[in-house]
mmCIF file of N, CA and C in Angstrom:
data_model
loop_
_atom_site.group_PDB
_atom_site.id
_atom_site.type_symbol
_atom_site.label_atom_id
_atom_site.label_comp_id
_atom_site.label_asym_id
_atom_site.label_seq_id
_atom_site.Cartn_x
_atom_site.Cartn_y
_atom_site.Cartn_z
ATOM 1 N N MET A 1 0.860 -1.191 0.000
ATOM 2 C CA MET A 1 0.000 0.000 0.000
ATOM 3 C C MET A 1 0.897 1.242 0.000
ATOM 4 N N ASP A 2 0.513 2.225 -0.766
ATOM 5 C CA ASP A 2 1.324 3.439 -0.860
ATOM 6 C C ASP A 2 1.219 4.257 0.425
ATOM 7 N N ILE A 3 2.313 4.944 0.760
ATOM 8 C CA ILE A 3 2.443 5.617 2.059
ATOM 9 C C ILE A 3 1.340 6.645 2.292
ATOM 10 N N ASP A 4 0.933 7.369 1.254
ATOM 11 C CA ASP A 4 -0.128 8.368 1.438
ATOM 12 C C ASP A 4 -1.439 7.700 1.845
ATOM 13 N N LYS A 5 -1.732 6.561 1.240
ATOM 14 C CA LYS A 5 -2.949 5.820 1.601
ATOM 15 C C LYS A 5 -2.850 5.272 3.021
ATOM 16 N N VAL A 6 -1.671 4.796 3.388
ATOM 17 C CA VAL A 6 -1.459 4.266 4.739
ATOM 18 C C VAL A 6 -1.662 5.373 5.765
ATOM 19 N N ILE A 7 -1.059 6.521 5.521
ATOM 20 C CA ILE A 7 -1.189 7.649 6.461
ATOM 21 C C ILE A 7 -2.645 8.078 6.562
ATOM 22 N N LYS A 8 -3.327 8.162 5.434
ATOM 23 C CA LYS A 8 -4.738 8.558 5.451
ATOM 24 C C LYS A 8 -5.586 7.546 6.238
ATOM 25 N N LYS A 9 -5.249 6.273 6.114
ATOM 26 C CA LYS A 9 -6.005 5.216 6.790
ATOM 27 C C LYS A 9 -5.730 5.169 8.297
ATOM 28 N N TYR A 10 -4.496 5.445 8.716
ATOM 29 C CA TYR A 10 -4.102 5.243 10.114
ATOM 30 C C TYR A 10 -3.990 6.504 10.958
ATOM 31 N N VAL A 11 -3.801 7.662 10.342
ATOM 32 C CA VAL A 11 -3.594 8.890 11.112
ATOM 33 C C VAL A 11 -4.889 9.666 11.181
ATOM 34 N N PRO A 12 -5.366 10.039 12.369
ATOM 35 C CA PRO A 12 -4.723 9.811 13.661
ATOM 36 C C PRO A 12 -4.830 8.342 14.083
ATOM 37 N N MET A 13 -3.786 7.874 14.747
ATOM 38 C CA MET A 13 -3.731 6.478 15.164
ATOM 39 C C MET A 13 -4.469 6.283 16.482
ATOM 40 N N THR A 14 -4.994 5.083 16.643
ATOM 41 C CA THR A 14 -5.526 4.725 17.956
ATOM 42 C C THR A 14 -4.334 4.551 18.882
ATOM 43 N N GLU A 15 -4.569 4.684 20.158
ATOM 44 C CA GLU A 15 -3.489 4.484 21.125
ATOM 45 C C GLU A 15 -2.926 3.069 21.020
ATOM 46 N N THR A 16 -3.808 2.102 20.799
ATOM 47 C CA THR A 16 -3.379 0.718 20.669
ATOM 48 C C THR A 16 -2.419 0.560 19.497
ATOM 49 N N ALA A 17 -2.806 1.031 18.326
ATOM 50 C CA ALA A 17 -1.958 0.915 17.139
ATOM 51 C C ALA A 17 -0.645 1.669 17.341
ATOM 52 N N PHE A 18 -0.717 2.848 17.929
ATOM 53 C CA PHE A 18 0.482 3.654 18.170
ATOM 54 C C PHE A 18 1.473 2.898 19.043
ATOM 55 N N TYR A 19 0.994 2.373 20.159
ATOM 56 C CA TYR A 19 1.910 1.693 21.079
ATOM 57 C C TYR A 19 2.407 0.363 20.540
ATOM 58 N N ILE A 20 1.597 -0.336 19.774
ATOM 59 C CA ILE A 20 2.080 -1.569 19.151
ATOM 60 C C ILE A 20 3.204 -1.234 18.185
ATOM 61 N N LEU A 21 2.999 -0.247 17.352
ATOM 62 C CA LEU A 21 4.033 0.131 16.392
ATOM 63 C C LEU A 21 5.266 0.683 17.107
ATOM 64 N N LEU A 22 5.064 1.477 18.131
ATOM 65 C CA LEU A 22 6.169 2.030 18.913
ATOM 66 C C LEU A 22 6.990 0.915 19.565
ATOM 67 N N SER A 23 6.338 -0.178 19.901
ATOM 68 C CA SER A 23 7.031 -1.320 20.520
ATOM 69 C C SER A 23 7.969 -2.030 19.556
ATOM 70 N N LEU A 24 7.758 -1.803 18.287
ATOM 71 C CA LEU A 24 8.560 -2.518 17.298
ATOM 72 C C LEU A 24 9.814 -1.748 16.886
ATOM 73 N N THR A 25 10.394 -1.011 17.829
ATOM 74 C CA THR A 25 11.709 -0.407 17.598
ATOM 75 C C THR A 25 12.742 -1.516 17.475
ATOM 76 N N GLU A 26 12.372 -2.689 17.950
ATOM 77 C CA GLU A 26 13.160 -3.903 17.762
ATOM 78 C C GLU A 26 12.165 -5.034 17.535
ATOM 79 N N PRO A 27 12.564 -6.088 16.840
ATOM 80 C CA PRO A 27 11.621 -7.190 16.589
ATOM 81 C C PRO A 27 11.094 -7.789 17.891
ATOM 82 N N ARG A 28 9.783 -8.010 17.953
ATOM 83 C CA ARG A 28 9.151 -8.591 19.143
ATOM 84 C C ARG A 28 8.014 -9.514 18.725
ATOM 85 N N HIS A 29 7.711 -10.464 19.588
ATOM 86 C CA HIS A 29 6.537 -11.302 19.390
ATOM 87 C C HIS A 29 5.376 -10.669 20.143
ATOM 88 N N GLY A 30 4.184 -11.203 19.957
ATOM 89 C CA GLY A 30 2.979 -10.608 20.529
ATOM 90 C C GLY A 30 3.046 -10.366 22.029
ATOM 91 N N TYR A 31 3.470 -11.380 22.787
ATOM 92 C CA TYR A 31 3.543 -11.218 24.240
ATOM 93 C C TYR A 31 4.592 -10.168 24.605
ATOM 94 N N GLY A 32 5.690 -10.118 23.858
ATOM 95 C CA GLY A 32 6.716 -9.101 24.102
ATOM 96 C C GLY A 32 6.171 -7.696 23.876
ATOM 97 N N ILE A 33 5.303 -7.556 22.880
ATOM 98 C CA ILE A 33 4.659 -6.264 22.618
ATOM 99 C C ILE A 33 3.752 -5.892 23.782
ATOM 100 N N VAL A 34 2.946 -6.843 24.254
ATOM 101 C CA VAL A 34 2.033 -6.603 25.383
ATOM 102 C C VAL A 34 2.819 -6.124 26.597
ATOM 103 N N LYS A 35 3.909 -6.808 26.928
ATOM 104 C CA LYS A 35 4.716 -6.456 28.108
ATOM 105 C C LYS A 35 5.398 -5.104 27.918
ATOM 106 N N HIS A 36 5.904 -4.839 26.716
ATOM 107 C CA HIS A 36 6.577 -3.571 26.460
ATOM 108 C C HIS A 36 5.608 -2.401 26.599
ATOM 109 N N VAL A 37 4.421 -2.536 26.037
ATOM 110 C CA VAL A 37 3.418 -1.468 26.140
ATOM 111 C C VAL A 37 3.047 -1.241 27.602
ATOM 112 N N GLU A 38 2.866 -2.317 28.328
ATOM 113 C CA GLU A 38 2.548 -2.198 29.749
ATOM 114 C C GLU A 38 3.674 -1.465 30.491
ATOM 115 N N ASP A 39 4.914 -1.802 30.173
ATOM 116 C CA ASP A 39 6.070 -1.154 30.821
ATOM 117 C C ASP A 39 6.158 0.326 30.491
ATOM 118 N N ILE A 40 6.070 0.678 29.207
ATOM 119 C CA ILE A 40 6.281 2.088 28.842
ATOM 120 C C ILE A 40 5.100 2.983 29.206
ATOM 121 N N THR A 41 3.938 2.378 29.487
ATOM 122 C CA THR A 41 2.789 3.186 29.921
ATOM 123 C C THR A 41 2.573 3.057 31.432
ATOM 124 N N ASN A 42 3.550 2.490 32.126
ATOM 125 C CA ASN A 42 3.459 2.290 33.579
ATOM 126 C C ASN A 42 2.173 1.577 33.982
ATOM 127 N N GLY A 43 1.782 0.601 33.168
ATOM 128 C CA GLY A 43 0.616 -0.216 33.485
ATOM 129 C C GLY A 43 -0.718 0.400 33.112
ATOM 130 N N ARG A 44 -0.711 1.605 32.563
ATOM 131 C CA ARG A 44 -1.973 2.263 32.189
ATOM 132 C C ARG A 44 -2.669 1.506 31.070
ATOM 133 N N ILE A 45 -1.883 0.957 30.155
ATOM 134 C CA ILE A 45 -2.460 0.202 29.039
ATOM 135 C C ILE A 45 -2.019 -1.248 29.151
ATOM 136 N N VAL A 46 -3.003 -2.124 29.245
ATOM 137 C CA VAL A 46 -2.760 -3.564 29.239
ATOM 138 C C VAL A 46 -3.545 -4.116 28.049
ATOM 139 N N LEU A 47 -2.823 -4.505 27.035
ATOM 140 C CA LEU A 47 -3.460 -4.968 25.802
ATOM 141 C C LEU A 47 -3.853 -6.432 25.903
ATOM 142 N N GLY A 48 -5.031 -6.747 25.401
ATOM 143 C CA GLY A 48 -5.472 -8.134 25.320
ATOM 144 C C GLY A 48 -4.883 -8.783 24.085
ATOM 145 N N SER A 49 -4.730 -10.087 24.130
ATOM 146 C CA SER A 49 -4.107 -10.781 23.003
ATOM 147 C C SER A 49 -4.939 -10.656 21.733
ATOM 148 N N GLY A 50 -6.268 -10.676 21.837
ATOM 149 C CA GLY A 50 -7.116 -10.524 20.659
ATOM 150 C C GLY A 50 -6.914 -9.183 19.985
ATOM 151 N N THR A 51 -6.805 -8.132 20.788
ATOM 152 C CA THR A 51 -6.576 -6.787 20.265
ATOM 153 C C THR A 51 -5.223 -6.714 19.569
ATOM 154 N N VAL A 52 -4.197 -7.246 20.219
ATOM 155 C CA VAL A 52 -2.846 -7.198 19.656
ATOM 156 C C VAL A 52 -2.777 -7.961 18.345
ATOM 157 N N TYR A 53 -3.245 -9.200 18.343
ATOM 158 C CA TYR A 53 -3.122 -10.002 17.133
ATOM 159 C C TYR A 53 -4.021 -9.506 16.007
ATOM 160 N N GLY A 54 -5.168 -8.943 16.342
ATOM 161 C CA GLY A 54 -6.021 -8.337 15.322
ATOM 162 C C GLY A 54 -5.342 -7.144 14.673
ATOM 163 N N THR A 55 -4.729 -6.302 15.493
ATOM 164 C CA THR A 55 -4.027 -5.124 14.983
ATOM 165 C C THR A 55 -2.794 -5.529 14.183
ATOM 166 N N LEU A 56 -2.047 -6.515 14.682
ATOM 167 C CA LEU A 56 -0.859 -6.989 13.963
ATOM 168 C C LEU A 56 -1.234 -7.548 12.590
ATOM 169 N N THR A 57 -2.324 -8.295 12.534
ATOM 170 C CA THR A 57 -2.775 -8.864 11.264
ATOM 171 C C THR A 57 -3.124 -7.760 10.275
ATOM 172 N N LYS A 58 -3.850 -6.751 10.746
ATOM 173 C CA LYS A 58 -4.229 -5.618 9.888
ATOM 174 C C LYS A 58 -2.980 -4.866 9.420
ATOM 175 N N MET A 59 -2.049 -4.619 10.333
ATOM 176 C CA MET A 59 -0.831 -3.888 9.974
ATOM 177 C C MET A 59 0.027 -4.682 8.994
ATOM 178 N N GLN A 60 0.066 -5.975 9.175
ATOM 179 C CA GLN A 60 0.840 -6.821 8.262
ATOM 180 C C GLN A 60 0.221 -6.775 6.854
ATOM 181 N N LYS A 61 -1.098 -6.860 6.806
ATOM 182 C CA LYS A 61 -1.810 -6.810 5.524
ATOM 183 C C LYS A 61 -1.561 -5.476 4.805
ATOM 184 N N ASP A 62 -1.443 -4.397 5.570
ATOM 185 C CA ASP A 62 -1.230 -3.073 5.000
ATOM 186 C C ASP A 62 0.244 -2.749 4.759
ATOM 187 N N GLY A 63 1.148 -3.689 5.042
ATOM 188 C CA GLY A 63 2.568 -3.494 4.772
ATOM 189 C C GLY A 63 3.301 -2.626 5.771
ATOM 190 N N ILE A 64 2.713 -2.437 6.956
ATOM 191 C CA ILE A 64 3.318 -1.595 7.986
ATOM 192 C C ILE A 64 4.333 -2.393 8.808
ATOM 193 N N ILE A 65 4.041 -3.666 8.987
ATOM 194 C CA ILE A 65 4.950 -4.574 9.685
ATOM 195 C C ILE A 65 5.105 -5.832 8.840
ATOM 196 N N THR A 66 6.091 -6.613 9.195
ATOM 197 C CA THR A 66 6.312 -7.884 8.523
ATOM 198 C C THR A 66 6.765 -8.909 9.563
ATOM 199 N N VAL A 67 6.695 -10.172 9.189
ATOM 200 C CA VAL A 67 7.161 -11.221 10.090
ATOM 201 C C VAL A 67 8.674 -11.307 9.954
ATOM 202 N N PHE A 68 9.366 -11.093 11.059
ATOM 203 C CA PHE A 68 10.826 -11.131 11.110
ATOM 204 C C PHE A 68 11.307 -12.573 11.236
ATOM 205 N N ALA A 69 10.605 -13.329 12.058
ATOM 206 C CA ALA A 69 10.954 -14.739 12.258
ATOM 207 C C ALA A 69 9.709 -15.479 12.710
ATOM 208 N N ASP A 70 9.621 -16.722 12.333
ATOM 209 C CA ASP A 70 8.502 -17.564 12.747
ATOM 210 C C ASP A 70 9.089 -18.695 13.583
ATOM 211 N N GLU A 71 9.236 -18.403 14.878
ATOM 212 C CA GLU A 71 9.835 -19.358 15.790
ATOM 213 C C GLU A 71 8.778 -20.334 16.278
ATOM 214 N N GLU A 72 9.188 -21.279 17.061
ATOM 215 C CA GLU A 72 8.264 -22.281 17.597
ATOM 216 C C GLU A 72 7.129 -21.602 18.369
ATOM 217 N N ARG A 73 5.942 -21.582 17.788
ATOM 218 C CA ARG A 73 4.733 -20.993 18.364
ATOM 219 C C ARG A 73 4.848 -19.506 18.673
ATOM 220 N N LYS A 74 5.869 -18.842 18.152
ATOM 221 C CA LYS A 74 6.019 -17.406 18.367
ATOM 222 C C LYS A 74 6.380 -16.744 17.052
ATOM 223 N N ARG A 75 5.523 -15.868 16.603
ATOM 224 C CA ARG A 75 5.798 -15.101 15.394
ATOM 225 C C ARG A 75 6.394 -13.764 15.834
ATOM 226 N N VAL A 76 7.556 -13.433 15.318
ATOM 227 C CA VAL A 76 8.255 -12.203 15.681
ATOM 228 C C VAL A 76 8.046 -11.183 14.559
ATOM 229 N N TYR A 77 7.633 -9.974 14.940
ATOM 230 C CA TYR A 77 7.299 -8.929 13.977
ATOM 231 C C TYR A 77 8.345 -7.821 14.001
ATOM 232 N N GLU A 78 8.472 -7.155 12.855
ATOM 233 C CA GLU A 78 9.303 -5.955 12.788
ATOM 234 C C GLU A 78 8.615 -4.934 11.890
ATOM 235 N N VAL A 79 8.972 -3.680 12.079
ATOM 236 C CA VAL A 79 8.370 -2.588 11.321
ATOM 237 C C VAL A 79 9.034 -2.500 9.943
ATOM 238 N N THR A 80 8.254 -2.144 8.941
ATOM 239 C CA THR A 80 8.771 -1.952 7.578
ATOM 240 C C THR A 80 9.111 -0.477 7.385
ATOM 241 N N GLU A 81 9.661 -0.147 6.232
ATOM 242 C CA GLU A 81 9.950 1.254 5.912
ATOM 243 C C GLU A 81 8.652 2.071 5.890
ATOM 244 N N THR A 82 7.579 1.486 5.378
ATOM 245 C CA THR A 82 6.273 2.162 5.388
ATOM 246 C C THR A 82 5.838 2.418 6.831
ATOM 247 N N GLY A 83 6.033 1.437 7.694
ATOM 248 C CA GLY A 83 5.692 1.600 9.102
ATOM 249 C C GLY A 83 6.505 2.695 9.768
ATOM 250 N N ARG A 84 7.771 2.795 9.406
ATOM 251 C CA ARG A 84 8.628 3.854 9.966
ATOM 252 C C ARG A 84 8.121 5.238 9.540
ATOM 253 N N LYS A 85 7.733 5.356 8.286
ATOM 254 C CA LYS A 85 7.191 6.636 7.797
ATOM 255 C C LYS A 85 5.874 6.964 8.491
ATOM 256 N N LEU A 86 5.059 5.946 8.715
ATOM 257 C CA LEU A 86 3.777 6.146 9.394
ATOM 258 C C LEU A 86 3.982 6.618 10.832
ATOM 259 N N ILE A 87 4.838 5.946 11.589
ATOM 260 C CA ILE A 87 5.036 6.335 12.991
ATOM 261 C C ILE A 87 5.668 7.727 13.074
ATOM 262 N N THR A 88 6.528 8.063 12.125
ATOM 263 C CA THR A 88 7.124 9.402 12.087
ATOM 264 C C THR A 88 6.050 10.456 11.846
ATOM 265 N N ALA A 89 5.138 10.187 10.922
ATOM 266 C CA ALA A 89 4.037 11.127 10.652
ATOM 267 C C ALA A 89 3.171 11.303 11.891
ATOM 268 N N GLU A 90 2.895 10.208 12.588
ATOM 269 C CA GLU A 90 2.050 10.292 13.788
ATOM 270 C C GLU A 90 2.778 11.019 14.917
ATOM 271 N N ILE A 91 4.054 10.763 15.086
ATOM 272 C CA ILE A 91 4.830 11.460 16.124
ATOM 273 C C ILE A 91 4.845 12.961 15.839
ATOM 274 N N ASN A 92 5.031 13.338 14.586
ATOM 275 C CA ASN A 92 5.008 14.765 14.230
ATOM 276 C C ASN A 92 3.646 15.384 14.515
ATOM 277 N N ARG A 93 2.571 14.649 14.236
ATOM 278 C CA ARG A 93 1.222 15.138 14.530
ATOM 279 C C ARG A 93 1.040 15.333 16.030
ATOM 280 N N LEU A 94 1.529 14.369 16.809
ATOM 281 C CA LEU A 94 1.411 14.453 18.266
ATOM 282 C C LEU A 94 2.248 15.592 18.845
ATOM 283 N N LYS A 95 3.396 15.848 18.265
ATOM 284 C CA LYS A 95 4.232 16.975 18.710
ATOM 285 C C LYS A 95 3.487 18.290 18.510
ATOM 286 N N GLU A 96 2.845 18.445 17.347
ATOM 287 C CA GLU A 96 2.073 19.656 17.079
ATOM 288 C C GLU A 96 0.926 19.793 18.080
ATOM 289 N N LEU A 97 0.248 18.691 18.323
ATOM 290 C CA LEU A 97 -0.850 18.669 19.286
ATOM 291 C C LEU A 97 -0.366 19.105 20.670
ATOM 292 N N TYR A 98 0.760 18.544 21.084
ATOM 293 C CA TYR A 98 1.338 18.854 22.395
ATOM 294 C C TYR A 98 1.736 20.330 22.490
ATOM 295 N N GLN A 99 2.394 20.839 21.461
ATOM 296 C CA GLN A 99 2.814 22.238 21.472
ATOM 297 C C GLN A 99 1.606 23.174 21.554
ATOM 298 N N ASN A 100 0.557 22.851 20.824
ATOM 299 C CA ASN A 100 -0.650 23.682 20.887
ATOM 300 C C ASN A 100 -1.344 23.558 22.232
ATOM 301 N N ALA A 101 -1.314 22.382 22.832
ATOM 302 C CA ALA A 101 -1.892 22.206 24.172
ATOM 303 C C ALA A 101 -1.151 23.077 25.178
ATOM 304 N N LEU A 102 0.169 23.081 25.115
ATOM 305 C CA LEU A 102 0.959 23.907 26.029
ATOM 306 C C LEU A 102 0.671 25.394 25.807
ATOM 307 N N LYS A 103 0.545 25.781 24.557
ATOM 308 C CA LYS A 103 0.315 27.182 24.213
ATOM 309 C C LYS A 103 -1.008 27.700 24.759
ATOM 310 N N TYR A 104 -2.037 26.850 24.756
ATOM 311 C CA TYR A 104 -3.370 27.314 25.119
ATOM 312 C C TYR A 104 -3.882 26.814 26.460
ATOM 313 N N GLU A 105 -3.114 25.983 27.156
ATOM 314 C CA GLU A 105 -3.644 25.416 28.403
ATOM 315 C C GLU A 105 -3.953 26.477 29.443
ATOM 316 N N GLY A 106 -3.222 27.567 29.463
ATOM 317 C CA GLY A 106 -3.462 28.646 30.430
ATOM 318 C C GLY A 106 -4.821 29.291 30.261
ATOM 319 N N ASP A 107 -5.358 29.235 29.072
ATOM 320 C CA ASP A 107 -6.672 29.831 28.807
ATOM 321 C C ASP A 107 -7.798 29.062 29.494
ATOM 322 N N PHE A 108 -7.494 27.842 29.928
ATOM 323 C CA PHE A 108 -8.523 26.995 30.541
ATOM 324 C C PHE A 108 -8.326 26.813 32.043
ATOM 325 N N LEU A 109 -7.266 27.366 32.568
ATOM 326 C CA LEU A 109 -6.993 27.193 34.007
ATOM 327 C C LEU A 109 -7.495 28.345 34.820
#
């Protein structure tokens, strides 16, 4: 899928998709993704296996991730170049959102 179509389809990203993709800074299997997301969100987000594998399947179909290795009962995923461009676009969007929140938060306090 072409990057413009991917960005249009995924941005803005759900928190689940964002953290799953963010977890793939290195190849990980599904349970490794669940634990990593739990760690980096200090337990705020605990992903269910159905949610993770459903999202991984969709991302794989869209060319955002690929299977890095198919080990014994563990499929290891990694991000593709398209996935890297997607997460970069989302991070840039979030940075803009954050900067605008800081700029205007005083108006609401």
